[in-house]
Amino acid sequence: MSFFRPSDFVADSQLRQNPEDLERLIESIHQELLPNLKIESIKPHNPVIVHQVLEPWQLLGTGNYAGVFYHSDYCDLVVKVYAPGRSGWEEELEVYRRLGSHPAFSECFYAKDNFLVLKTLYGITLYDCLNRGLKIPQQVIEDIDRALEYARSCGLYPHDVHGRNVMMLEGRGLVVDVSDFLREEPCLAWEDLKKAYYWLYLPLFSWHRLSLPYFILDLVRTSYRLFRRLRLRSNLI
Ligand SMILES: Nc1ncnc2c1ncn2[C@@H]1O[C@H](COP(=O)(O)OP(=O)(O)O)[C@@H](O)[C@H]1O
Ligand SMILES: [Mg+2]
């Protein structure tokens, strides 16, 4: 396998990742993960469905574009596989190229066809924090704000920054999904999430161990999408 093809890699990142581990992982992606993976995007606004993934690979999470998997021998790396029909892996690679190395973001070590090999972020999404009743300190929100400012300074446009795309790790904030950061049109998702945090969560809920079932969280997500569509339409009229 030719290994350091510049088109497959984000410059320099591989130097800090053991190249032999990465080589073995990529072999396993081609031989074990991809041939046995059944992944489908049914509705573009809902997470993809993973019908099958075989050991030693495990599903870590899903988003509207992709499934994210890890191999039990290489826990510091995850593989984000775009579902058939969902484009965007090249744009995401370009975003990681521009971001370089920053503590609040992952990094891309390799990318090809429809998948990217990324640094694992060991956080919990804010969405899952609400489900598990974990308190979200203000520092998390401030860290994410600063990270998004950094992304802007790299010529990017933070987009679709919502509860499933940001994480908390040891009281600090991380941004886990940057796939739409090349889209220039304005997106208010993060500003709306911050309003909900400062106006509702902090004064009303942060005192309790608020643990919301996923069907409630999904209801909030769907209602917010509807609200966003109505707001857009009323702004156009
Ligand atoms: N680098 C990572 N480290 C750990 N978990 C991740 C990482 N990237 C994604 N995930 C998990 O996978 C989920 C889906 O990934 P995401 O990048 O949001 O996909 P999409 O672009 O399809 O929305 C995330 O919500 C998160 O739980
Ligand atoms: Mg996402």
mmCIF file of N, CA and C and ligand atoms in Angstrom, residues 60-66 68 78 80 106 118-121 125 164-165 167 176-177 179, ligand 1:
data_model
loop_
_atom_site.group_PDB
_atom_site.id
_atom_site.type_symbol
_atom_site.label_atom_id
_atom_site.label_comp_id
_atom_site.label_asym_id
_atom_site.label_seq_id
_atom_site.Cartn_x
_atom_site.Cartn_y
_atom_site.Cartn_z
ATOM 1 N N LEU A 60 -19.988 3.833 17.000
ATOM 2 C CA LEU A 60 -19.826 4.806 18.083
ATOM 3 C C LEU A 60 -20.938 5.846 18.064
ATOM 4 N N GLY A 61 -21.339 6.254 16.877
ATOM 5 C CA GLY A 61 -22.389 7.267 16.800
ATOM 6 C C GLY A 61 -22.861 7.428 15.365
ATOM 7 N N THR A 62 -23.994 8.102 15.213
ATOM 8 C CA THR A 62 -24.488 8.377 13.856
ATOM 9 C C THR A 62 -24.874 9.848 13.764
ATOM 10 N N GLY A 63 -24.748 10.373 12.554
ATOM 11 C CA GLY A 63 -25.234 11.714 12.260
ATOM 12 C C GLY A 63 -26.061 11.630 10.991
ATOM 13 N N ASN A 64 -26.452 12.777 10.469
ATOM 14 C CA ASN A 64 -27.310 12.751 9.281
ATOM 15 C C ASN A 64 -26.566 12.338 8.010
ATOM 16 N N TYR A 65 -25.223 12.412 8.050
ATOM 17 C CA TYR A 65 -24.444 12.039 6.867
ATOM 18 C C TYR A 65 -23.800 10.660 6.998
ATOM 19 N N ALA A 66 -23.390 10.335 8.205
ATOM 20 C CA ALA A 66 -22.413 9.253 8.342
ATOM 21 C C ALA A 66 -22.607 8.445 9.623
ATOM 22 N N VAL A 68 -20.159 6.554 12.582
ATOM 23 C CA VAL A 68 -18.796 6.673 13.103
ATOM 24 C C VAL A 68 -18.477 5.396 13.875
ATOM 25 N N VAL A 78 -11.143 7.039 15.177
ATOM 26 C CA VAL A 78 -12.477 6.621 14.742
ATOM 27 C C VAL A 78 -12.537 6.748 13.217
ATOM 28 N N LYS A 80 -15.118 7.675 10.184
ATOM 29 C CA LYS A 80 -16.419 8.246 9.833
ATOM 30 C C LYS A 80 -16.726 7.843 8.395
ATOM 31 N N SER A 106 -11.302 17.580 16.544
ATOM 32 C CA SER A 106 -10.607 16.362 16.148
ATOM 33 C C SER A 106 -9.585 16.724 15.064
ATOM 34 N N LEU A 118 -10.310 9.756 11.917
ATOM 35 C CA LEU A 118 -10.229 10.948 12.772
ATOM 36 C C LEU A 118 -9.702 10.603 14.161
ATOM 37 N N LYS A 119 -9.160 11.597 14.817
ATOM 38 C CA LYS A 119 -8.766 11.444 16.229
ATOM 39 C C LYS A 119 -10.032 11.277 17.068
ATOM 40 N N THR A 120 -10.005 10.326 17.990
ATOM 41 C CA THR A 120 -11.157 10.143 18.868
ATOM 42 C C THR A 120 -11.258 11.305 19.857
ATOM 43 N N LEU A 121 -12.449 11.830 19.992
ATOM 44 C CA LEU A 121 -12.716 12.787 21.070
ATOM 45 C C LEU A 121 -13.461 12.001 22.151
ATOM 46 N N THR A 125 -21.610 13.906 23.933
ATOM 47 C CA THR A 125 -22.318 15.018 23.273
ATOM 48 C C THR A 125 -23.263 15.683 24.291
ATOM 49 N N ARG A 164 -25.856 17.475 19.189
ATOM 50 C CA ARG A 164 -25.216 16.201 18.849
ATOM 51 C C ARG A 164 -23.839 16.425 18.227
ATOM 52 N N ASN A 165 -23.515 17.687 17.920
ATOM 53 C CA ASN A 165 -22.244 17.988 17.256
ATOM 54 C C ASN A 165 -21.223 18.643 18.185
ATOM 55 N N MET A 167 -19.439 18.473 22.316
ATOM 56 C CA MET A 167 -19.226 17.522 23.408
ATOM 57 C C MET A 167 -18.688 18.199 24.660
ATOM 58 N N VAL A 176 -17.364 18.307 17.719
ATOM 59 C CA VAL A 176 -17.094 16.983 17.158
ATOM 60 C C VAL A 176 -17.404 16.897 15.667
ATOM 61 N N ASP A 177 -18.254 17.778 15.159
ATOM 62 C CA ASP A 177 -18.657 17.665 13.754
ATOM 63 C C ASP A 177 -18.444 18.998 13.047
ATOM 64 N N SER A 179 -18.455 19.075 9.554
ATOM 65 C CA SER A 179 -18.652 18.700 8.143
ATOM 66 C C SER A 179 -19.267 19.818 7.299
HETATM 67 N N1 LIG B 1 -13.895 12.224 16.426
HETATM 68 C C1 LIG B 1 -14.877 11.652 17.112
HETATM 69 N N2 LIG B 1 -14.645 11.110 18.328
HETATM 70 C C2 LIG B 1 -15.651 10.521 19.028
HETATM 71 N N3 LIG B 1 -16.923 10.431 18.613
HETATM 72 C C3 LIG B 1 -17.219 10.951 17.405
HETATM 73 C C4 LIG B 1 -16.228 11.585 16.589
HETATM 74 N N4 LIG B 1 -16.806 12.007 15.452
HETATM 75 C C5 LIG B 1 -18.114 11.664 15.553
HETATM 76 N N5 LIG B 1 -18.370 11.033 16.717
HETATM 77 C C6 LIG B 1 -19.676 10.528 17.177
HETATM 78 O O1 LIG B 1 -20.461 10.196 16.051
HETATM 79 C C7 LIG B 1 -21.636 11.036 15.972
HETATM 80 C C8 LIG B 1 -21.906 11.381 14.515
HETATM 81 O O2 LIG B 1 -20.783 12.055 13.978
HETATM 82 P P1 LIG B 1 -20.957 13.401 13.137
HETATM 83 O O3 LIG B 1 -19.582 13.876 12.767
HETATM 84 O O4 LIG B 1 -21.818 14.364 13.884
HETATM 85 O O5 LIG B 1 -21.719 12.865 11.843
HETATM 86 P P2 LIG B 1 -22.589 13.703 10.769
HETATM 87 O O6 LIG B 1 -21.625 14.575 10.007
HETATM 88 O O7 LIG B 1 -23.226 12.637 9.953
HETATM 89 O O8 LIG B 1 -23.596 14.525 11.554
HETATM 90 C C9 LIG B 1 -21.335 12.233 16.870
HETATM 91 O O9 LIG B 1 -22.521 12.793 17.405
HETATM 92 C C10 LIG B 1 -20.460 11.602 17.942
HETATM 93 O O10 LIG B 1 -21.271 10.927 18.896
#
